Short mmCIF file of C-alpha atoms and ligand atoms in Angstrom, two decimals:
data_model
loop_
_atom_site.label_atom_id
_atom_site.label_comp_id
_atom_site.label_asym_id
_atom_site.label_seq_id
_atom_site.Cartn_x
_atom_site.Cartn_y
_atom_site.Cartn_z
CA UNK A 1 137.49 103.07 113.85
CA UNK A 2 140.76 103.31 116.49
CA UNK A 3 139.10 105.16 118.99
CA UNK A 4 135.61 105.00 120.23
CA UNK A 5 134.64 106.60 123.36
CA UNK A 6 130.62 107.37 124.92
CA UNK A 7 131.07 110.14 127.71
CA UNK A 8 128.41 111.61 129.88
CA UNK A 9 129.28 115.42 129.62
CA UNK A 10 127.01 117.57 132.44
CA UNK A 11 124.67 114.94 131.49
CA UNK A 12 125.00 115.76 128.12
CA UNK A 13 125.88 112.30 125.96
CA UNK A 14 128.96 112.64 123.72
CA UNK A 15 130.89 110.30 121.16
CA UNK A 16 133.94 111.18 120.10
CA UNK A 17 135.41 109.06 117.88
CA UNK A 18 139.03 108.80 115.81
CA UNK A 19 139.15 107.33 112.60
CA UNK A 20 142.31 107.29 110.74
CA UNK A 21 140.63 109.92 108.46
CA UNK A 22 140.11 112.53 111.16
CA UNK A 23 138.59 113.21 114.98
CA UNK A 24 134.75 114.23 115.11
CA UNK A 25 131.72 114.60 118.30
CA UNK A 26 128.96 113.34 117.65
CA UNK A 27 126.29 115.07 120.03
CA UNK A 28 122.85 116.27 120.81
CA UNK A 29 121.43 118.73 118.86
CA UNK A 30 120.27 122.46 120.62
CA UNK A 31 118.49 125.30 119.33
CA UNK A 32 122.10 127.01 118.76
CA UNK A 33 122.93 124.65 116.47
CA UNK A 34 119.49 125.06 113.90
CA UNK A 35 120.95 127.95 111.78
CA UNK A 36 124.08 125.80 110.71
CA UNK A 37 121.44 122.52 110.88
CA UNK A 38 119.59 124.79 107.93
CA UNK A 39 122.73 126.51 106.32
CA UNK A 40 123.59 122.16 106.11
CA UNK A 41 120.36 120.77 104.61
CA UNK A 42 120.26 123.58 102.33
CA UNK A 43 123.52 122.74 100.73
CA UNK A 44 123.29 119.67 100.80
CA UNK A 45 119.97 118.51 99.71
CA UNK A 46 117.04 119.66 97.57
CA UNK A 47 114.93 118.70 100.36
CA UNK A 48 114.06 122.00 102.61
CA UNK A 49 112.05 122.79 105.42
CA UNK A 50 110.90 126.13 107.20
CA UNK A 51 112.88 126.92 110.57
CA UNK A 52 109.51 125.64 112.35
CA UNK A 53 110.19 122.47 111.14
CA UNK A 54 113.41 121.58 112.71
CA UNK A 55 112.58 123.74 115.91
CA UNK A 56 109.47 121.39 116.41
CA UNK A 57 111.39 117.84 115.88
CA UNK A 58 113.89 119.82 117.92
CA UNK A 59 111.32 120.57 120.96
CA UNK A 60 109.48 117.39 120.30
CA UNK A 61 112.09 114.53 119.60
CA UNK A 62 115.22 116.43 120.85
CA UNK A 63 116.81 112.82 121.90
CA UNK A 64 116.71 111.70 117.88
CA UNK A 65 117.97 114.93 116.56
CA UNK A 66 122.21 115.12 116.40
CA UNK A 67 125.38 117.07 115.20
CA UNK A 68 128.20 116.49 114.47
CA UNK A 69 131.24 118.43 115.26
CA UNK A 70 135.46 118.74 113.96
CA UNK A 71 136.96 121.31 115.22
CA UNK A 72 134.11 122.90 117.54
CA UNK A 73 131.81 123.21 113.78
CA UNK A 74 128.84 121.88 112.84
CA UNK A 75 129.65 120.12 109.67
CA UNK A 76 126.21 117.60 110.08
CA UNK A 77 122.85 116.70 110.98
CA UNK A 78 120.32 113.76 111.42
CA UNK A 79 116.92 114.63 112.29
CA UNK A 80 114.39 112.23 113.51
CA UNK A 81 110.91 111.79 114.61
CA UNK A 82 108.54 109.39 116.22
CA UNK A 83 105.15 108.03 114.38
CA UNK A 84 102.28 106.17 115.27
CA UNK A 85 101.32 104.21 112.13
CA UNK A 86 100.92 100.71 110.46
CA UNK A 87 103.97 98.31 111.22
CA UNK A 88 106.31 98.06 107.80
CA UNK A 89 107.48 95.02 108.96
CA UNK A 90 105.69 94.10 111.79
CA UNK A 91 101.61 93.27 112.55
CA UNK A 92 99.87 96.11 113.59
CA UNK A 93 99.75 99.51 115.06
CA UNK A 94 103.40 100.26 115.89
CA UNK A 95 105.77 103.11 117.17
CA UNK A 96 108.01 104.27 114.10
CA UNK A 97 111.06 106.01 113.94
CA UNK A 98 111.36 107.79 110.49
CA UNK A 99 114.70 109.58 109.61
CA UNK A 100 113.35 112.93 108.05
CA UNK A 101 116.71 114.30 107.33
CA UNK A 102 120.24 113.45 107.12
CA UNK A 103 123.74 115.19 105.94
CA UNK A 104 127.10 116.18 106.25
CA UNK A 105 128.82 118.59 104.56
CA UNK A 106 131.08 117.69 101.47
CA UNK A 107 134.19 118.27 102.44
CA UNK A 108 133.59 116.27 105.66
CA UNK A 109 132.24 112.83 104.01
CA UNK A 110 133.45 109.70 103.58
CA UNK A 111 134.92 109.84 107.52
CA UNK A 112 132.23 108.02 109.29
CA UNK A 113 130.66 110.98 110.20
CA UNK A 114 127.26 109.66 108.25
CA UNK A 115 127.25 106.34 109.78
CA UNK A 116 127.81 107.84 113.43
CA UNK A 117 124.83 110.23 113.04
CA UNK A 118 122.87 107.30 112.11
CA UNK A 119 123.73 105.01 114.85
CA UNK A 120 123.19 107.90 117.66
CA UNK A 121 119.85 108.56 116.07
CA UNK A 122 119.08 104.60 116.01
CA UNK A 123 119.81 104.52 119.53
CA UNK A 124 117.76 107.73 120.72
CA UNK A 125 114.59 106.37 118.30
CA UNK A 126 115.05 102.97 120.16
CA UNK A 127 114.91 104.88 124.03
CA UNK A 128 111.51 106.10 122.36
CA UNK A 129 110.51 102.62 122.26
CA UNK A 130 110.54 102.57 118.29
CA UNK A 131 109.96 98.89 116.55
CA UNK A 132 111.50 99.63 113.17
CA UNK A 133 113.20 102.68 112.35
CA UNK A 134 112.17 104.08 107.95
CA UNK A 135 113.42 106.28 105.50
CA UNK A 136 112.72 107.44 102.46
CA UNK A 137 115.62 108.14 99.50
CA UNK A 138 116.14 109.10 96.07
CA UNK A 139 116.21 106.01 93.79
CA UNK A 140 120.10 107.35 92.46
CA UNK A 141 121.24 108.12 95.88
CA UNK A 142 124.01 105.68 95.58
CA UNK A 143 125.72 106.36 98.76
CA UNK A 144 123.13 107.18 101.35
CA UNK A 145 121.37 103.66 99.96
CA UNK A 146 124.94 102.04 100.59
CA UNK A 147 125.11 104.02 104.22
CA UNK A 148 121.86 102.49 105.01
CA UNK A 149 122.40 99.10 103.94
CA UNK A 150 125.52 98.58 105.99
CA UNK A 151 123.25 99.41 109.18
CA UNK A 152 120.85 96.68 108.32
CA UNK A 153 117.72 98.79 106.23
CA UNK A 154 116.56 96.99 103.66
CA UNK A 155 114.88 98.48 100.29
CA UNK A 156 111.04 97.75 101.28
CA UNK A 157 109.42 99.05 98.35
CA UNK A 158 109.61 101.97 95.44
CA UNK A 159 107.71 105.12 96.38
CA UNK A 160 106.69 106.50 92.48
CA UNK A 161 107.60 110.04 92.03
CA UNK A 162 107.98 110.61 95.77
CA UNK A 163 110.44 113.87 95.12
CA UNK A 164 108.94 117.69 93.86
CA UNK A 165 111.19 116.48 90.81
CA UNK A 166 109.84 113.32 89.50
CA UNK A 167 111.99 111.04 91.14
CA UNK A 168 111.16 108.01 92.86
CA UNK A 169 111.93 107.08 96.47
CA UNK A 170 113.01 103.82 98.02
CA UNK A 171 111.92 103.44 101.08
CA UNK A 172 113.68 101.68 103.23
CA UNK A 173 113.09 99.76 107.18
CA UNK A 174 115.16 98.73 109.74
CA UNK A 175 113.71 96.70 112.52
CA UNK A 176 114.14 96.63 116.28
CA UNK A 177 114.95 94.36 118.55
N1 ACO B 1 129.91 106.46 97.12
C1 ACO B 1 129.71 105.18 97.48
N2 ACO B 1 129.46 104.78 98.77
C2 ACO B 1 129.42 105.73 99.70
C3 ACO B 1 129.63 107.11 99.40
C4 ACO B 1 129.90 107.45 98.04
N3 ACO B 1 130.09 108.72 97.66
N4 ACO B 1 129.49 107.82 100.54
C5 ACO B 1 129.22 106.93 101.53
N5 ACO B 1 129.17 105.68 101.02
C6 ACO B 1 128.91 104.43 101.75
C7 ACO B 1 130.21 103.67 101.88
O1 ACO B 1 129.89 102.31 101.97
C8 ACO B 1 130.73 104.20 103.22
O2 ACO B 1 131.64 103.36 103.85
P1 ACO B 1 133.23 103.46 103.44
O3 ACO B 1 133.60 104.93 103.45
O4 ACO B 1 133.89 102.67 104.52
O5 ACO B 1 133.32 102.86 102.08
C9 ACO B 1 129.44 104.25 104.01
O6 ACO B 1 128.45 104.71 103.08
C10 ACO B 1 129.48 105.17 105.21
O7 ACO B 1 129.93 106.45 104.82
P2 ACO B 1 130.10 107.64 105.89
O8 ACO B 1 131.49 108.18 105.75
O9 ACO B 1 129.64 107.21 107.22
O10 ACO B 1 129.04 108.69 105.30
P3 ACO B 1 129.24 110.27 105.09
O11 ACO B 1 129.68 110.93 106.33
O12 ACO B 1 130.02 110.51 103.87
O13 ACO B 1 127.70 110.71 104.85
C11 ACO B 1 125.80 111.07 103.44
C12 ACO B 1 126.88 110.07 103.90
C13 ACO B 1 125.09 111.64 104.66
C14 ACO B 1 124.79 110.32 102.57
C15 ACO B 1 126.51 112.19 102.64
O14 ACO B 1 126.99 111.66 101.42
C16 ACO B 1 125.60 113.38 102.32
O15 ACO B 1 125.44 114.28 103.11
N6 ACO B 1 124.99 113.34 101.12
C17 ACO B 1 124.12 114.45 100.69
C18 ACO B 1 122.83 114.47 101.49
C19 ACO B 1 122.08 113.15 101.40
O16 ACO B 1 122.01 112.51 100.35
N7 ACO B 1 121.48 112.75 102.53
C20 ACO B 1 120.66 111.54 102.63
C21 ACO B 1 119.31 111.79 102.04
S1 ACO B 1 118.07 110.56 102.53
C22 ACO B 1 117.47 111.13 104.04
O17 ACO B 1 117.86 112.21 104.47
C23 ACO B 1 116.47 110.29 104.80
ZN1 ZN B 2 110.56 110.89 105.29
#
């Protein structure tokens, strides 16, 4: 990364950020932005959701939920949402962040692009007040596991046929400070 840069836009918060493979935004998510958040997820993953789905993490954890931009397009998407539940790693009742949904589009990958949605989402789940941040992914998802891993989640346990297909599911925890 050459260029890293957090602006406050109309109150809006933007990254923009230069690597040597290519200039992207990273910003919040709006309801413009849920067609090509769906055309995204689609093509990108055999997990799908109806159009209520995103519109109510949209309305309900809009400050989790990001883009990301080159060239004015969406080209990907992280969608989060907070959870009351039983601590993965810590004692307790705790407030969870779970990433639901993440992806960029293939011609886009391999800039960064993943990472950045990540670390916006980490930050908005933390402003919720979140103590550990899960996710749950496909056993041979070789480079979302890798993604993960180099922001600090660690493999917690498998999930056994977790997927419509069979497959299993890692899921995977990253706690808060
Ligand atoms: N092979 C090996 N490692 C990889 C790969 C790959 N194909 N892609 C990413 N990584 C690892 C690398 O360590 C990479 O760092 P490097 O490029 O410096 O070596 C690191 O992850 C970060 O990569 P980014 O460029 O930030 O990630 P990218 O923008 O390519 O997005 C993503 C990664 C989102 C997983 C993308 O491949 C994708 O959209 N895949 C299809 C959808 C998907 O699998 N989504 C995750 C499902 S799980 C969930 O949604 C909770
Ligand atoms: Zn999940």
């Amino acid at each position: 990364m050459i260029f890293e840069a957090k602006c406050s836009l109309f109150h809006e918060e933007v990254w923009v950020m230069v690597k040597s493979k290519g200039k992207f935004t990273i910003r919040k998510a709006t309801i413009n932005d849920i067609d090509k958040v769906i055309y995204i997820n689609r093509v990108s993953l055999p997990e799908n959701y109806t159009r209520y789905f995103f519109v109510e993490h949209l309305n309900k954890w809009s400050n989790a939920f990001y883009v990301a931009e080159v060239d004015g397009e969406v080209v990907g998407y992280v969608m989060s949402r907070v959870e009351l539940g039983w601590g993965i790693t810590k004692l307790g009742l705790v407030k969870k962040g779970h990433i639901v949904s993440l992806a960029v589009l293939e011609k886009y990958r391999r800039k960064g692009i993943g990472t950045a949605l990540m670390k916006a989402a980490l930050e908005g789940l933390k402003n919720y007040g979140v103590k550990e941040v899960y996710l749950e992914v496909r056993v041979s998802n070789t480079p979302a596991i890798r993604l993960y891993e180099k922001l600090g989640f660690v493999k917690k346990r498998i999930i056994p046929s977790y997927y419509l297909d069979g497959e299993d599911a890692y899921l995977m925890v990253k706690p808060i400070q």
